[in-house]
Coordinates of N, CA and C in Angstrom, one line a residue:
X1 N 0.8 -1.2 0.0 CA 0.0 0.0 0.0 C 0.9 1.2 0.0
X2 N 0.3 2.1 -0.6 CA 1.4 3.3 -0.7 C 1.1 4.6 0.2
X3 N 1.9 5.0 0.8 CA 0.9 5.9 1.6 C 0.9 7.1 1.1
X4 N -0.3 7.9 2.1 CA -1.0 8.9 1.7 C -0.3 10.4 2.8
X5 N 0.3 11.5 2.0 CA 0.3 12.2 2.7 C -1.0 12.6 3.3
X6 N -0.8 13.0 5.1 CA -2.1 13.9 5.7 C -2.5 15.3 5.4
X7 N -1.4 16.2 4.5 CA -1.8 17.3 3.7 C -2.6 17.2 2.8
X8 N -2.6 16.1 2.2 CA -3.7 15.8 1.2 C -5.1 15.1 1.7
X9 N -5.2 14.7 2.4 CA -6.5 14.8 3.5 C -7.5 15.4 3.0
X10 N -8.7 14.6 2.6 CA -10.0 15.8 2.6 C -11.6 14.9 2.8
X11 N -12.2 16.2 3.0 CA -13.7 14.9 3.0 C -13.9 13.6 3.8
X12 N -14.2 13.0 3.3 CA -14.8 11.7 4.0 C -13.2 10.5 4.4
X13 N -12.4 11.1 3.4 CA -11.0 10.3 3.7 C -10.6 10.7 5.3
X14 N -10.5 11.9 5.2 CA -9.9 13.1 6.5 C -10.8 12.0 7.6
X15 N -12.1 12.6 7.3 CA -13.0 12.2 8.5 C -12.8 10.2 9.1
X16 N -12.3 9.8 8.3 CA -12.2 8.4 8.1 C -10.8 8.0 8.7
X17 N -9.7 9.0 9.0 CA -8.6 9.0 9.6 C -8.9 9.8 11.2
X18 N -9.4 10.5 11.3 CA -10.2 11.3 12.4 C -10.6 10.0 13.5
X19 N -11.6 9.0 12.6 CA -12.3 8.3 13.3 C -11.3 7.2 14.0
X20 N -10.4 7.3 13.4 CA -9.3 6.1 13.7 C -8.4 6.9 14.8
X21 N -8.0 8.2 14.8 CA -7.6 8.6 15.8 C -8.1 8.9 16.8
X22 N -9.1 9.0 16.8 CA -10.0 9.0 17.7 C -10.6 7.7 18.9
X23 N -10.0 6.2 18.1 CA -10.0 5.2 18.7 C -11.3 4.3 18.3
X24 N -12.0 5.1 16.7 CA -13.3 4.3 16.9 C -13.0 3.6 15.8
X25 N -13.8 2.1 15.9 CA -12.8 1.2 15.3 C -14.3 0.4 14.4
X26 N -14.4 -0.4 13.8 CA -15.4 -1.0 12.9 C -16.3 -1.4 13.8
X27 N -17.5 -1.6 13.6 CA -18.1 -2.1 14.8 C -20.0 -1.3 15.0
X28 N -20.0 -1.1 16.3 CA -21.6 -0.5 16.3 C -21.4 0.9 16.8
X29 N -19.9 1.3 16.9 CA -19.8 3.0 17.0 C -19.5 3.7 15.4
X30 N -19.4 3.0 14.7 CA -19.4 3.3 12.9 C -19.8 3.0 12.0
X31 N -20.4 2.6 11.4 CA -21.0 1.6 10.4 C -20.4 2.4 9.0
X32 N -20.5 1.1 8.5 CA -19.5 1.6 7.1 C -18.3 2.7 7.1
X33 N -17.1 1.7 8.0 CA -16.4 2.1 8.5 C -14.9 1.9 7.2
X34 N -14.9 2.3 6.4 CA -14.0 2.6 5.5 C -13.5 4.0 4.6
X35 N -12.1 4.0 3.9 CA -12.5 5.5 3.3 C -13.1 5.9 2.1
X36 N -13.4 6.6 1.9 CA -14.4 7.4 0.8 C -16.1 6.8 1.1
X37 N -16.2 6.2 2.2 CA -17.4 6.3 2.9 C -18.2 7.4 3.6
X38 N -19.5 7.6 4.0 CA -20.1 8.7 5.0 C -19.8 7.3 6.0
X39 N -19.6 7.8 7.4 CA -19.2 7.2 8.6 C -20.7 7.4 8.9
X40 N -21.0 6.6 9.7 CA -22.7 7.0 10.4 C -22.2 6.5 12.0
X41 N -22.4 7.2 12.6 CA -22.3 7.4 14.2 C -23.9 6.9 15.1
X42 N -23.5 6.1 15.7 CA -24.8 5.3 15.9 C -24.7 5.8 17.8
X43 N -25.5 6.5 18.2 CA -25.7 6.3 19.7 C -27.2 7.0 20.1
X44 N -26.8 6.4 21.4 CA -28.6 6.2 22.0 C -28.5 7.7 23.5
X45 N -29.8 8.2 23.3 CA -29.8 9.1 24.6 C -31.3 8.7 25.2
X46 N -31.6 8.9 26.3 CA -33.2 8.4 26.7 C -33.8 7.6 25.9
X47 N -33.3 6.4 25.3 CA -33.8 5.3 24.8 C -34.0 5.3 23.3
X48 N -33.7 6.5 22.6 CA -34.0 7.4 21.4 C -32.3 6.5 20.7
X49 N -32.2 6.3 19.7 CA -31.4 5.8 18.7 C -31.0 6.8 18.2
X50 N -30.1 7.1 17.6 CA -29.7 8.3 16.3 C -28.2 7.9 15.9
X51 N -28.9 8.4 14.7 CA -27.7 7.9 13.5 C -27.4 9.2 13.0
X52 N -25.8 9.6 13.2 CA -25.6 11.0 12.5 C -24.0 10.2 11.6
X53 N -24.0 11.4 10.7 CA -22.7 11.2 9.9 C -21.5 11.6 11.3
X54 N -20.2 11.3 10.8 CA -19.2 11.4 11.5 C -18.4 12.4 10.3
X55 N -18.4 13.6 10.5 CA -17.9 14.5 10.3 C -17.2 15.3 10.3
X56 N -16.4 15.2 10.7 CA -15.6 16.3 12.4 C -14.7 17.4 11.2
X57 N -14.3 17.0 9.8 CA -13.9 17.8 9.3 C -14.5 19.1 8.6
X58 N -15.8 18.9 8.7 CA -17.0 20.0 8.3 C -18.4 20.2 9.4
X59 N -17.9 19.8 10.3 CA -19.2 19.7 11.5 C -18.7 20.1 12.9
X60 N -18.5 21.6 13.2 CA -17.9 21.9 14.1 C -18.2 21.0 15.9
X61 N -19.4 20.6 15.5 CA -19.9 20.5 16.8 C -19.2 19.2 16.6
X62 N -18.9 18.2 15.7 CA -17.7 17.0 16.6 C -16.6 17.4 16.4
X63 N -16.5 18.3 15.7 CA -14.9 19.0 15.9 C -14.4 19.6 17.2
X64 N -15.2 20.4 17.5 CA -14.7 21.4 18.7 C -14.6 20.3 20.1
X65 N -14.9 19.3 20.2 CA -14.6 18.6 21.4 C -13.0 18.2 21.1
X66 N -12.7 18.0 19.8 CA -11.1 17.1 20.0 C -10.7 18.5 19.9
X67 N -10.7 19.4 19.1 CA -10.2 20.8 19.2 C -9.6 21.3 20.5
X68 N -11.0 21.4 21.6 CA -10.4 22.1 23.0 C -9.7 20.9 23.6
X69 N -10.0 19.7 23.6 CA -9.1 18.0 24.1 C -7.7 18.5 23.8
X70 N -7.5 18.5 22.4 CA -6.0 18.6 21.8 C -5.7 19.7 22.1
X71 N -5.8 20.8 22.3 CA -5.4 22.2 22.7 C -4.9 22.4 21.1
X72 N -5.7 22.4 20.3 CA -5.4 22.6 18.8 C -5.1 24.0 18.6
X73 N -4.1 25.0 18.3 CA -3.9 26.6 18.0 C -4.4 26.5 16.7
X74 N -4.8 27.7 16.4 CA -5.6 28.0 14.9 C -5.5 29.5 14.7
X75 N -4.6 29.9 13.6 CA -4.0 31.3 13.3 C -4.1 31.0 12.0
X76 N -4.3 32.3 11.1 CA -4.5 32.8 9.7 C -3.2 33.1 9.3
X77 N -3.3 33.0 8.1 CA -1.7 33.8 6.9 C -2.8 34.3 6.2
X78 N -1.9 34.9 5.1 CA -2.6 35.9 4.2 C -3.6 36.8 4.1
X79 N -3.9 37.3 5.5 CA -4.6 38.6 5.7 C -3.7 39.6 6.7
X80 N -4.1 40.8 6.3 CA -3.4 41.7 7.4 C -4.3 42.9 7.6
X81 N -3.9 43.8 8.7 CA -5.1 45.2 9.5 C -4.6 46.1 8.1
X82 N -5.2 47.2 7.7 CA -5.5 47.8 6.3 C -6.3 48.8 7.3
X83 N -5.2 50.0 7.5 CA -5.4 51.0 8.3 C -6.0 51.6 7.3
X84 N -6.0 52.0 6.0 CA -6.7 52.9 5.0 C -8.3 52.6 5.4
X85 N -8.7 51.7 5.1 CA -10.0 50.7 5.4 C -10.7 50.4 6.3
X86 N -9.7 50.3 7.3 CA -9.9 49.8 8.8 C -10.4 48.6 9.0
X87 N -10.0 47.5 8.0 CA -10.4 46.1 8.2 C -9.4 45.4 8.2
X88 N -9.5 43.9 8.5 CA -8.5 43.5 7.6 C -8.6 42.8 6.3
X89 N -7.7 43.0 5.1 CA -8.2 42.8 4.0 C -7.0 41.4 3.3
X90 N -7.5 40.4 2.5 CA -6.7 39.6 2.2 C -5.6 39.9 1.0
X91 N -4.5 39.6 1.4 CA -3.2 40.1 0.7 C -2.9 38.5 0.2
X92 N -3.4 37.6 0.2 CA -2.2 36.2 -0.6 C -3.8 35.7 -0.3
X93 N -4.0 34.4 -1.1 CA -4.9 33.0 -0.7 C -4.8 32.6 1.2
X94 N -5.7 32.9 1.7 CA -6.3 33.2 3.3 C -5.7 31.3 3.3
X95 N -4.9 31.2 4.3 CA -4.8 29.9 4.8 C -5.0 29.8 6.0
X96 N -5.0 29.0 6.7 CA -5.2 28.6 8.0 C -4.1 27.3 8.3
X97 N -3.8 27.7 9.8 CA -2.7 27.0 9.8 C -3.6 26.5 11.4
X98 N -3.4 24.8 11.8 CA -3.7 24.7 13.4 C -2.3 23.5 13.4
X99 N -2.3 23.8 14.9 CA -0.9 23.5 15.4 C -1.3 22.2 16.9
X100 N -1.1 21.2 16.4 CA -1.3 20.1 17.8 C -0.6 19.2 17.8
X101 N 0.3 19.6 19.2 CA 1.5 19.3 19.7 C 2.8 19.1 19.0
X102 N 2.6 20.3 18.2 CA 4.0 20.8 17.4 C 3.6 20.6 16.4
X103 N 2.4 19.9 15.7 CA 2.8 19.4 14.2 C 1.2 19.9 13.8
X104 N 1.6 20.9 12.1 CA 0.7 21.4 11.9 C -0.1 21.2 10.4
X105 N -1.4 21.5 10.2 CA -1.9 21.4 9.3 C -2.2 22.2 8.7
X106 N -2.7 22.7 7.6 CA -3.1 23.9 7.0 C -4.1 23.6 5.6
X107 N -4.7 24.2 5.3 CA -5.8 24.4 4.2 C -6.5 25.8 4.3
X108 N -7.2 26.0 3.6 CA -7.9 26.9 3.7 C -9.7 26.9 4.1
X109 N -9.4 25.6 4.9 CA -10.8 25.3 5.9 C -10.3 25.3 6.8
X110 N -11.0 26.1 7.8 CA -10.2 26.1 9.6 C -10.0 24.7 10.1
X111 N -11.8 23.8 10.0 CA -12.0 22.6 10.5 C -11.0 21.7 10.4
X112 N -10.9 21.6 8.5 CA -10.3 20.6 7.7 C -8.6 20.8 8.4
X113 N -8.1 21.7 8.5 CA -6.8 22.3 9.0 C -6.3 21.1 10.5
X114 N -7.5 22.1 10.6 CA -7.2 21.2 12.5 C -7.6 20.1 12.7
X115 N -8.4 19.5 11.4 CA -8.7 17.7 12.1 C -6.7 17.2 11.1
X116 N -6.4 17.8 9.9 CA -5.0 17.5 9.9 C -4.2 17.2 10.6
X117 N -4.1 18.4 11.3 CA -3.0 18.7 12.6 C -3.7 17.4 13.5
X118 N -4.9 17.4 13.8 CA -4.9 16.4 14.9 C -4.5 14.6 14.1
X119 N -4.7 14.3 12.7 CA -4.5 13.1 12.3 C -2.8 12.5 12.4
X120 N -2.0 14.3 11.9 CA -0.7 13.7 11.5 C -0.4 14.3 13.2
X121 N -0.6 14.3 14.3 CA 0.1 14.3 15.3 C -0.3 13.0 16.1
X122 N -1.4 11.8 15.4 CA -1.3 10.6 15.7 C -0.5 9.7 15.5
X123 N -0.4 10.0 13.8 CA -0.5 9.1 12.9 C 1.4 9.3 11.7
X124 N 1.7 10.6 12.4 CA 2.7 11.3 11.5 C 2.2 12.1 10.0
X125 N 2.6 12.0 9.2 CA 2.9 13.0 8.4 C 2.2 12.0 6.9
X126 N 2.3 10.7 7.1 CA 1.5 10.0 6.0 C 0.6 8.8 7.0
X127 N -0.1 8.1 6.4 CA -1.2 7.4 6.8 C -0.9 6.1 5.2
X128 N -1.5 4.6 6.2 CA -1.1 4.1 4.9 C -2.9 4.1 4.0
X129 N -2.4 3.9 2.8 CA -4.0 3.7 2.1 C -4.4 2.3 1.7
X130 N -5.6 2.3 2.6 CA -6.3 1.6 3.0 C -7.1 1.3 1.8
X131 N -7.6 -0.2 1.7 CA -8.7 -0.1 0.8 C -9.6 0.0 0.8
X132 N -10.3 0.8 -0.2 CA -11.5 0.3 -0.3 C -12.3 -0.7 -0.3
X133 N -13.7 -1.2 0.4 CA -14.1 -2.3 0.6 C -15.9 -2.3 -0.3

């Protein structure tokens, strides 16, 4: 298998590395637990079932728990303060850079950024590719 750099991470792959770092493994916490799948997240509250997608790279609300967990930093490039204007206005392609425990990711999605940073600070810098099933 050849591996896959984590800079190249996106979508349902990203989220499919996320889930593995996160410790959730095939089973009745994921269903259709492979990559270029939707992940379906299966849990119960007051007796009530629900099935939500496993998202964490476009769904802040399961993002932001590994976010404040990992003490993930999240700072911008390519904008600056534009005293003429009094905004700040974008000077290069707006990136985002997040930083967890030294090793960082960057895109130009905050989420997608920082579920990176949290994959390759499991996983390192490549992941191997898995197959499809």
């Amino acid at each position: 298998m050849t591996p896959m750099r984590v800079s190249d991470l996106s979508g349902d792959l990203l989220d499919y590395w996320v889930a593995r770092a996160e410790g959730i493994e095939h089973g009745p916490d994921l269903r259709a637990m492979r990559p270029g799948s939707v992940l379906v997240r299966v849990w119960s509250k007051e007796g009530f079932t629900f099935y939500t997608a496993y998202t964490p790279s476009t769904d802040i609300a399961q993002a932001w728990p590994i976010i404040e967990r990992e003490q993930i930093s999240i700072c911008y490039s390519g904008i600056e303060w534009n005293e003429a204007v009094g905004k700040l206005v974008k000077i290069a392609p707006c990136q985002c850079v997040a930083m967890c425990k030294a090793v960082m990711g960057v895109s130009t999605v905050v989420l997608e950024a920082c579920m990176r940073a949290y994959v390759a600070s499991k996983f390192g810098e490549t992941v191997p590719e898995e197959m499809v099933v």
